[in-house]
XYZ file of C-alpha atoms in Angstrom:
671
model
C 0.000 0.000 0.000
C 1.389 3.408 -0.994
C 1.685 6.187 1.574
C -0.997 8.073 -0.361
C -3.349 5.088 -0.029
C -2.627 4.868 3.686
C -3.757 8.478 4.071
C -7.157 7.556 2.572
C -7.467 4.294 4.474
C -10.245 4.252 7.064
C -12.101 7.251 5.637
C -15.709 7.043 4.467
C -16.585 7.896 0.861
C -17.414 11.557 1.501
C -14.265 12.040 3.558
C -12.135 10.439 0.827
C -13.739 12.695 -1.785
C -12.835 15.782 0.238
C -9.326 14.668 1.168
C -8.337 13.718 -2.400
C -9.702 16.813 -4.142
C -7.090 18.289 -6.451
C -6.365 21.951 -7.183
C -9.105 24.563 -6.912
C -11.582 25.672 -4.247
C -13.244 23.095 -2.010
C -16.054 23.561 0.506
C -16.511 20.809 3.085
C -19.836 21.054 4.920
C -19.072 19.149 8.100
C -21.853 18.396 10.565
C -21.084 17.822 14.250
C -19.171 14.613 14.978
C -18.487 14.005 11.276
C -14.679 13.945 11.507
C -13.910 17.371 10.060
C -10.538 17.715 11.812
C -9.574 14.302 10.479
C -10.514 15.391 6.968
C -8.557 18.626 7.286
C -5.364 16.985 8.558
C -5.595 14.054 6.132
C -6.034 16.514 3.280
C -2.822 18.279 4.290
C -1.044 14.911 4.379
C -2.570 13.871 1.036
C -1.477 17.095 -0.683
C 2.095 16.413 0.444
C 2.238 12.663 -0.279
C 0.562 13.076 -3.674
C 3.223 15.567 -4.702
C 0.793 18.426 -5.280
C 2.310 20.550 -2.522
C 5.490 20.875 -0.534
C 4.878 21.150 3.227
C 6.128 24.742 3.419
C 3.583 25.757 0.751
C 0.631 24.892 3.011
C -1.090 27.222 5.471
C -3.749 25.645 7.698
C -5.760 28.215 9.643
C -7.724 27.529 12.818
C -9.596 29.701 15.309
C -7.953 28.683 18.583
C -4.418 28.018 19.751
C -5.555 24.677 21.148
C -6.930 23.616 17.754
C -3.695 24.703 16.059
C -1.604 22.582 18.427
C -3.882 19.574 17.875
C -3.708 20.016 14.115
C 0.101 20.189 14.143
C 0.275 17.006 16.205
C -2.071 15.122 13.876
C -0.168 16.252 10.787
C 3.078 15.214 12.428
C 1.654 11.763 13.163
C 0.559 11.364 9.540
C 3.722 12.672 7.898
C 6.314 11.827 10.526
C 6.820 15.564 11.115
C 5.088 18.748 9.961
C 7.943 19.409 7.541
C 7.219 23.122 7.375
C 3.411 23.044 7.248
C 2.225 26.168 9.055
C -0.830 25.464 11.226
C -1.886 28.498 13.247
C -4.688 30.886 14.078
C -5.740 33.792 11.866
C -4.129 36.214 14.310
C -0.861 34.254 14.354
C -0.724 34.075 10.559
C -1.391 37.802 10.197
C 1.203 38.585 12.872
C 3.726 36.425 11.002
C 3.124 38.468 7.844
C 3.178 41.851 9.597
C 6.455 41.151 11.407
C 8.066 40.780 7.990
C 6.269 43.383 5.876
C 4.451 45.937 8.069
C 7.156 48.559 7.396
C 5.782 48.767 3.853
C 2.647 50.454 5.251
C 4.435 52.539 7.858
C 4.193 50.222 10.889
C 7.305 49.520 12.960
C 7.817 45.713 12.742
C 8.876 45.718 16.414
C 5.366 46.661 17.529
C 3.959 45.131 20.700
C 0.859 42.944 20.507
C -1.426 44.638 23.032
C -3.304 41.969 24.959
C -6.850 42.342 26.290
C -5.838 43.600 29.729
C -3.539 46.277 28.307
C -6.201 47.180 25.760
C -8.733 47.821 28.520
C -6.220 49.980 30.365
C -5.575 52.116 27.287
C -9.296 52.468 26.572
C -10.033 53.634 30.112
C -7.251 56.197 29.829
C -8.564 57.476 26.495
C -12.185 57.469 27.681
C -11.327 59.754 30.593
C -10.525 62.472 28.059
C -14.160 62.261 26.961
C -15.461 62.043 30.548
C -16.593 58.459 30.096
C -16.545 56.089 33.060
C -15.032 52.546 32.827
C -18.330 50.811 31.840
C -18.761 53.281 28.965
C -15.139 52.716 27.982
C -15.777 48.964 27.899
C -18.867 49.468 25.725
C -16.904 51.689 23.351
C -14.191 49.028 23.244
C -16.697 46.412 22.085
C -17.943 48.737 19.358
C -14.383 49.478 18.213
C -13.536 45.770 18.107
C -16.700 45.004 16.136
C -15.908 47.796 13.677
C -12.325 46.637 13.123
C -13.507 43.103 12.419
C -15.788 44.634 9.787
C -12.823 46.640 8.389
C -14.326 49.962 9.468
C -11.973 52.696 10.686
C -12.829 55.652 12.940
C -13.538 58.010 10.035
C -15.991 55.603 8.393
C -17.669 54.565 11.640
C -20.604 57.077 11.763
C -21.690 56.426 8.174
C -21.241 52.658 8.538
C -23.274 52.508 11.756
C -26.073 54.558 10.191
C -26.190 52.404 7.060
C -26.194 49.150 9.017
C -29.033 50.233 11.307
C -32.253 48.573 10.215
C -30.557 46.536 7.486
C -32.137 43.363 8.852
C -29.061 41.138 8.705
C -27.556 39.273 11.657
C -24.521 41.534 11.444
C -26.678 44.661 11.687
C -28.603 43.231 14.651
C -25.405 42.437 16.540
C -23.881 45.791 15.585
C -26.933 47.587 16.967
C -26.623 45.681 20.261
C -22.959 46.613 20.582
C -23.284 50.270 19.600
C -26.440 50.952 21.628
C -24.545 51.116 24.921
C -21.873 53.553 23.729
C -23.525 56.897 23.155
C -22.219 59.198 20.408
C -18.578 59.299 21.445
C -17.410 56.112 19.722
C -15.798 57.704 16.625
C -13.816 60.163 18.784
C -12.810 57.480 21.310
C -11.898 55.156 18.427
C -9.645 57.778 16.807
C -8.004 58.705 20.122
C -7.469 55.037 20.991
C -5.754 54.380 17.655
C -3.545 57.411 18.231
C -2.611 56.045 21.661
C -1.726 52.663 20.140
C 0.490 54.440 17.640
C 2.287 56.303 20.452
C 3.084 53.089 22.314
C 3.942 51.252 19.070
C 1.233 48.677 19.658
C -1.369 46.733 17.712
C -4.280 45.045 19.445
C -5.656 41.667 18.341
C -8.179 43.213 15.967
C -5.461 45.376 14.404
C -3.528 42.253 13.421
C -6.358 41.363 11.038
C -7.193 44.951 10.055
C -3.600 45.894 9.202
C -2.867 42.605 7.434
C -5.795 43.322 5.118
C -4.597 46.908 4.605
C -1.129 45.602 3.777
C -2.448 43.260 1.092
C -4.812 45.914 -0.299
C -2.280 48.735 -0.476
C 0.613 46.550 -1.568
C -0.645 43.938 -4.060
C 2.977 42.945 -4.638
C 3.193 41.845 -1.001
C -0.035 39.862 -1.344
C 1.390 38.162 -4.435
C 4.599 37.338 -2.560
C 2.699 35.577 0.221
C 0.463 33.828 -2.320
C 3.637 32.324 -3.787
C 4.753 31.219 -0.312
C 1.396 29.716 0.743
C 0.065 28.138 -2.428
C -2.457 25.999 -0.554
C -4.684 27.448 2.175
C -7.004 25.391 4.383
C -9.425 27.029 6.831
C -11.162 25.316 9.737
C -14.461 26.621 11.192
C -15.050 28.762 8.100
C -18.577 29.571 9.280
C -17.078 31.737 12.043
C -15.001 34.035 9.821
C -15.625 37.772 10.004
C -15.228 40.357 7.253
C -11.542 41.002 7.990
C -10.634 37.307 7.975
C -12.692 36.708 4.835
C -11.086 39.628 2.997
C -7.548 38.599 3.978
C -8.170 35.079 2.680
C -9.644 36.372 -0.572
C -6.567 38.504 -1.193
C -4.252 35.605 -0.327
C -5.880 32.985 -2.594
C -6.954 35.363 -5.362
C -4.448 34.033 -7.904
C -4.239 30.271 -7.317
C -7.657 29.732 -5.681
C -6.382 26.636 -3.881
C -8.529 27.143 -0.810
C -10.228 24.481 1.296
C -12.953 25.792 3.599
C -14.251 23.397 6.243
C -17.223 24.367 8.355
C -20.887 24.079 9.185
C -23.392 26.937 8.769
C -25.511 25.228 11.440
C -22.758 25.878 14.000
C -22.130 29.565 13.312
C -22.580 31.111 16.778
C -20.228 34.090 17.010
C -22.247 36.932 15.501
C -21.548 39.026 18.589
C -17.905 39.266 17.543
C -18.769 40.054 13.912
C -18.648 36.507 12.503
C -20.807 36.387 9.382
C -22.475 33.090 8.457
C -23.020 34.494 4.955
C -19.316 33.919 4.226
C -19.845 30.159 4.122
C -23.373 30.285 2.716
C -22.104 32.323 -0.248
C -18.892 30.376 -0.795
C -20.167 29.143 -4.175
C -20.849 32.741 -5.214
C -17.296 33.721 -4.318
C -15.854 30.559 -5.924
C -18.312 29.383 -8.624
C -16.015 26.513 -9.652
C -15.829 25.140 -6.104
C -16.483 21.494 -5.323
C -18.852 20.963 -2.372
C -18.684 17.848 -0.191
C -21.114 17.239 2.681
C -20.038 15.157 5.683
C -23.344 13.965 7.128
C -22.376 10.829 9.043
C -22.263 11.516 12.778
C -19.854 9.280 14.723
C -20.381 10.989 18.083
C -23.979 10.789 19.244
C -26.647 8.130 19.639
C -29.694 8.397 17.322
C -31.870 9.797 20.130
C -29.616 12.856 20.257
C -28.996 13.334 16.532
C -32.689 13.075 15.659
C -33.821 15.832 18.021
C -30.885 18.065 17.041
C -31.688 17.544 13.368
C -35.373 18.378 13.917
C -34.355 21.557 15.702
C -31.996 22.936 13.086
C -34.375 22.206 10.196
C -36.352 25.233 11.433
C -33.621 27.602 10.247
C -34.049 29.099 6.784
C -30.488 30.370 6.142
C -28.599 27.086 5.952
C -27.275 24.429 3.607
C -29.646 21.473 3.508
C -28.122 18.383 5.060
C -29.111 15.683 7.540
C -27.307 14.160 10.505
C -26.953 10.421 9.888
C -26.044 8.578 13.107
C -23.497 5.782 12.769
C -23.857 4.553 16.342
C -26.632 2.063 17.228
C -29.666 2.877 19.357
C -29.021 3.435 23.041
C -28.551 6.217 25.527
C -31.341 8.659 26.230
C -32.596 12.161 25.540
C -35.023 13.726 28.003
C -36.635 17.066 28.628
C -37.400 17.797 32.287
C -39.065 20.769 33.901
C -38.818 21.939 37.506
C -40.523 24.322 39.862
C -37.406 26.458 40.285
C -33.662 26.524 39.693
C -32.844 24.959 43.054
C -34.848 21.843 42.204
C -33.251 21.785 38.758
C -29.735 22.025 40.211
C -30.471 19.410 42.875
C -31.668 17.028 40.186
C -28.583 17.325 38.013
C -26.209 16.956 40.981
C -27.952 13.751 42.057
C -28.276 12.454 38.492
C -24.572 12.964 37.838
C -23.670 11.087 41.019
C -26.040 8.234 40.156
C -24.863 7.863 36.546
C -21.206 8.009 37.492
C -21.590 5.277 40.077
C -23.927 3.130 38.002
C -22.050 3.281 34.692
C -18.443 3.564 35.839
C -17.957 7.005 34.337
C -15.526 9.767 35.282
C -16.648 13.146 36.592
C -15.173 14.698 33.443
C -17.662 12.731 31.332
C -20.364 15.212 32.412
C -21.025 18.788 31.318
C -23.547 21.414 32.380
C -24.178 23.936 29.597
C -25.970 27.273 29.931
C -26.534 30.369 27.809
C -25.053 32.988 30.178
C -22.397 32.817 32.898
C -24.701 34.348 35.504
C -26.624 31.057 35.670
C -23.735 28.966 36.992
C -23.951 29.794 40.718
C -26.932 27.564 41.555
C -25.399 24.561 39.800
C -22.030 25.143 41.471
C -23.655 25.211 44.903
C -25.647 22.020 44.264
C -22.566 20.139 43.073
C -20.448 21.397 45.970
C -23.140 20.378 48.458
C -22.945 16.812 47.149
C -19.156 16.804 47.097
C -19.044 16.585 43.305
C -15.814 18.098 41.888
C -16.403 20.663 39.157
C -14.553 23.191 37.007
C -16.047 26.373 35.596
C -14.517 26.529 32.124
C -13.526 30.028 31.094
C -11.339 31.100 33.979
C -7.989 32.731 33.201
C -5.587 30.467 31.323
C -1.857 30.136 31.975
C -0.628 33.025 29.799
C -3.232 35.384 31.218
C -2.258 34.842 34.861
C -0.986 37.878 36.732
C 2.425 36.518 37.689
C 3.159 35.420 34.112
C 2.274 38.851 32.734
C 4.274 40.557 35.496
C 7.500 38.746 34.601
C 7.057 39.091 30.840
C 6.312 42.822 31.151
C 10.009 43.388 31.957
C 10.982 41.807 28.629
C 8.292 43.705 26.709
C 9.647 47.058 27.918
C 13.067 46.181 26.494
C 11.809 44.757 23.188
C 9.488 47.736 22.580
C 10.860 50.848 24.342
C 7.540 52.672 23.768
C 5.447 50.039 25.545
C 4.453 52.287 28.437
C 1.631 49.943 29.458
C 4.178 47.270 30.370
C 6.489 49.924 31.819
C 3.742 51.172 34.118
C 3.069 47.583 35.170
C 6.663 46.883 36.192
C 6.959 50.252 37.947
C 3.912 49.538 40.099
C 5.399 46.173 41.087
C 8.256 47.993 42.813
C 8.025 48.689 46.567
C 7.300 52.359 47.290
C 6.373 53.272 43.701
C 2.860 54.622 43.164
C 0.662 55.796 40.289
C 2.077 59.332 40.155
C 5.681 58.165 39.814
C 4.743 55.479 37.268
C 2.857 58.070 35.195
C 5.849 60.434 35.330
C 8.181 57.691 34.101
C 5.787 56.717 31.290
C 5.415 60.317 30.092
C 9.183 60.810 29.859
C 9.628 57.519 27.982
C 6.887 58.481 25.506
C 8.864 61.673 24.892
C 11.638 59.474 23.499
C 14.018 58.799 26.377
C 15.292 55.278 27.251
C 13.434 53.647 30.131
C 16.519 52.794 32.218
C 17.800 56.366 31.929
C 14.418 57.801 32.933
C 14.139 55.484 35.934
C 17.562 56.561 37.202
C 16.753 60.261 36.729
C 13.362 60.039 38.441
C 14.962 58.141 41.334
C 17.208 61.135 41.999
C 14.473 63.768 42.016
C 13.439 65.556 45.221
C 10.382 64.097 46.917
C 11.076 60.492 45.950
C 11.089 58.294 49.040
C 14.029 56.131 50.011
C 12.218 52.869 49.243
C 11.002 54.115 45.860
C 14.482 55.428 44.978
C 16.070 52.068 45.703
C 13.361 50.239 43.740
C 13.680 52.468 40.668
C 17.470 52.146 40.580
C 17.200 48.371 40.884
C 14.608 48.245 38.084
C 16.808 50.407 35.843
C 19.691 47.977 36.302
C 17.417 45.020 35.580
C 16.265 46.561 32.290
C 19.855 47.325 31.263
C 20.935 43.733 31.902
C 17.893 42.400 30.024
C 18.634 44.694 27.077
C 22.182 43.347 26.889
C 20.920 39.778 27.218
C 18.394 40.176 24.415
C 20.979 41.854 22.185
C 23.380 38.970 22.821
C 20.548 36.471 22.175
C 20.748 34.854 25.583
C 18.140 32.142 26.306
C 14.649 33.439 27.062
C 14.449 31.081 30.050
C 17.542 32.654 31.598
C 16.204 36.175 31.043
C 12.804 35.310 32.537
C 14.487 33.949 35.641
C 16.681 37.028 35.927
C 13.701 39.396 35.580
C 11.805 37.541 38.294
C 14.710 37.366 40.748
C 16.654 40.599 40.237
C 13.668 42.815 41.062
C 12.779 40.866 44.186
C 9.550 39.666 42.573
C 10.170 35.972 43.276
C 11.116 36.677 46.873
C 7.865 38.586 47.286
C 5.837 35.683 45.862
C 7.655 33.153 48.031
C 6.623 35.001 51.199
C 3.007 34.015 50.554
C 2.836 30.498 52.010
C -0.822 29.983 51.102
C -1.789 27.424 48.474
C -2.578 30.228 46.032
C 0.756 31.919 46.728
C 2.738 28.746 46.158
C 0.783 28.095 42.978
C 1.911 31.488 41.683
C 5.534 30.582 42.438
C 5.041 27.305 40.567
C 3.533 29.208 37.633
C 6.687 31.308 37.282
C 8.661 28.061 37.265
C 6.368 26.776 34.521
C 7.004 29.990 32.580
C 10.757 29.375 32.720
C 10.165 25.815 31.478
C 7.963 27.074 28.636
C 10.630 29.614 27.692
C 13.248 26.840 27.632
C 11.106 24.857 25.184
C 10.702 27.911 22.972
C 14.466 28.552 23.094
C 14.913 25.419 20.987
C 13.212 27.085 18.005
C 13.088 30.793 18.814
C 13.826 33.215 21.598
C 12.409 36.164 23.513
C 10.448 37.532 20.548
C 8.685 34.208 19.967
C 7.999 33.812 23.690
C 6.357 37.240 23.882
C 4.308 36.623 20.745
C 3.063 33.273 21.983
C 2.145 34.788 25.340
C 0.276 37.710 23.779
C -1.668 35.577 21.321
C -2.627 33.056 24.010
C -3.349 35.518 26.829
C -7.063 35.365 26.077
C -7.208 31.560 26.189
C -9.327 30.214 29.016
C -8.669 27.318 31.357
C -10.603 24.232 30.193
C -9.864 22.260 33.342
C -6.928 20.424 31.798
C -6.782 16.818 32.937
C -8.795 17.347 36.117
C -11.437 14.708 36.758
C -14.293 17.128 37.359
C -17.691 18.033 35.941
C -17.395 20.837 33.369
C -19.648 23.882 33.736
C -19.568 26.274 30.800
C -21.509 28.502 28.457
C -22.798 27.085 25.194
C -20.226 29.177 23.329
C -17.379 27.622 25.318
C -18.697 24.118 24.575
C -18.088 24.452 20.832
C -15.830 21.645 19.602
C -16.153 19.539 22.767
C -18.005 16.296 23.523
C -19.180 14.531 26.679
C -20.876 11.276 27.604
C -23.705 13.167 29.330
C -24.800 16.754 28.796
C -27.244 18.825 30.839
C -28.555 21.680 28.691
C -30.117 23.848 31.408
C -32.357 26.938 31.593
C -34.041 26.224 28.259
C -36.477 29.083 28.781
C -37.636 32.051 26.742
C -35.367 34.966 27.615
C -32.397 32.713 28.315
C -32.448 30.396 25.295
C -33.230 32.127 23.040
C -31.725 35.148 24.763
C -34.136 38.037 25.162
C -31.968 40.266 22.940
C -31.969 37.708 20.132
C -35.543 36.479 19.946
C -36.351 37.529 16.372
C -34.941 37.634 12.854
C -31.470 36.356 11.950
C -30.375 36.589 15.602
C -33.024 34.003 16.517
C -31.551 31.643 13.930
C -28.153 32.045 15.602
C -29.732 31.215 18.981
C -31.178 28.073 17.417
C -27.719 27.178 16.115
C -26.369 27.715 19.627
C -28.938 25.292 21.037
C -28.027 22.843 18.254
C -24.352 23.067 19.229
C -25.226 22.390 22.866
C -27.362 19.352 22.089
C -24.776 17.796 19.774
C -22.064 17.856 22.466
C -23.781 14.803 24.018
C -22.563 11.347 23.036
C -24.915 9.116 25.040
C -27.222 11.117 27.305
C -28.842 14.520 26.909
C -31.017 16.179 29.547
C -32.685 19.436 28.526
C -34.165 21.255 31.525
C -36.268 24.326 32.221
C -37.893 25.934 35.267
C -41.328 27.405 35.847
C -39.744 30.173 37.912
C -36.212 31.514 38.218
C -34.778 34.225 40.480
C -32.598 36.932 38.964
C -31.505 40.246 40.473
C -33.389 39.269 43.623
C -36.689 38.899 41.777
C -38.516 35.681 41.006
C -40.095 35.567 37.560
C -42.366 33.042 35.835
C -40.884 31.518 32.715
C -42.148 29.981 29.521
C -40.388 26.934 28.078
C -38.095 27.680 25.172
C -39.725 27.417 21.758
C -36.783 25.184 20.856
C -38.183 22.345 22.995
C -41.169 21.792 20.705
C -38.911 22.192 17.676
C -36.796 19.323 19.023
C -39.909 17.173 19.164
C -40.631 17.347 22.893
C -44.282 17.582 23.919
C -44.162 20.169 26.670
C -46.985 19.324 29.076
C -48.231 21.279 32.065
C -48.795 18.668 34.748
C -46.672 18.364 37.870
C -45.229 15.228 39.344
C -43.551 14.777 42.716
C -40.510 12.523 42.790
C -38.363 11.091 45.553
C -34.806 10.046 44.744
C -32.240 9.009 47.359
C -34.412 10.517 50.065
C -34.479 13.939 48.400
C -37.873 15.348 47.492
C -38.583 18.025 44.958
C -41.470 18.962 42.723
C -40.650 18.818 39.079
C -42.522 18.878 35.849
C -41.885 16.141 33.356
C -42.132 17.603 29.890
C -41.395 14.501 27.863
C -38.979 11.654 27.395
C -37.585 10.071 24.260
């Protein structure tokens, strides 16, 4: 058997058809549990083994860092090494291009990637000039982010917002939601924020896409150069692309048109961040010669789950017609249960999880509780804790976003980008005796063009500076000088991280905290040094800082902990569990009260579809007659999605007793 044949071995007919497609555009419509990642990685391997592409000519784009790592590993397993295949997120790919060519549009290639925390800090500072408080600054930030993802700058913003209002599309609905909380100051705040980014030589995450598109538009020769480098482009989760991502791809594949888009319109759920489902629905309009392959076989869920999910999504009008075909035999269960209130609902799921785990030999991590909004989690957390059931709330701060990691890396950022006053302020405030006024004074002088170490030494000698602050500033100045020399001499990033943490007294300060949390922070710095050592094998400080910035928004998924997962429906995308509890299926929550009509309602239905199809064997959909929010108890109606799934929602009450616990619950239906 040839290596090419081995790549196709074990695939079903539709998967083989997609994997072995030759040159030209390809759209793979991949339903949940249909093996889309397998198709994507096998296609990369097939392109290489068939001789159509060299590894370094392939760019595979994903939406998350975790997915990129998984894709690289799978490709490596298939090919015995990635061999130069670049598998990364949109933001990483655009950053890679900008680091090499941004000077051609007037951007210093040594710019800092401004992470979300630093972005918020800059926005608050800018908003103060317009007498906006932090909540208004946050609202303006959302509007600015939305606009950038739609390739709208500050000058075009007023006209764009006016034209979009009342357009009737999902994008216009989501834009209206975002802009409504901002008042009329957004264009001015937007312009001032961009000016601030320019001063500190920074680009935020949205700028990476925005400026990469501008680069390709204004310099077609650069776009052609990269099209010759990446002759084959594959995109995962194409249904979640926004205007900026779509435009960048169009410019990249314009000449060769060797693009593979893999996705599912039925799982497009990110309209709130400007994702446009029309990008995948109109793929054939953009690429009339495209081949379309539908992956309809579902290998994940039992028929009871796939049938109700399929019935649900058939109610959407803007979709590609396809059906979920279960491969697994009958078994498992899908139920809809209703309760008097959220306490009874939470008590039920805690007891049910305990019973199923003990009766079927499952792990705690085989269970997930999914809800529409984070505010719903408290009741379920309390019920699980009361029963001694371990749980993890997915979405907490991931490794690269932890305070101690950002504190240490801020020292390196100041050296790499001398105008990064956000990081400079951070390291100043870490020093004993140094307050906001002194940090602001240092930042202002650095923005005026003076080296940070020189400024720190000068400020330390000024009248009015306390003894402790003087000593701290002098020590910090020395640290930055040593780091600058180390980076210039290309010393290992691990060594420089350790020096930054120890020379300033930061590690000693952490070590004084003997609590479990304090010792965990010490261990995290140790893990940072280990991560830097791994990166040293292929890169250095620059790569370490880029990886940290791009991953700072990643959330903690619980890792390998054996614990029940609690998360929003959005966070559940791409995951699967033996048993899923889809809770609070009530009008106002699911669908959300802001999205109960028009295209936004169709996205809510897709969100419910995503939640249901996370279940492999058991699905429990629950709703409550009454639920307390903001201290008020309100009567609820069952979600319209329940009937669309095929449940007969009845109105009678039944009292149950399980394990000595009594509650009143309403049984809606069982499959």
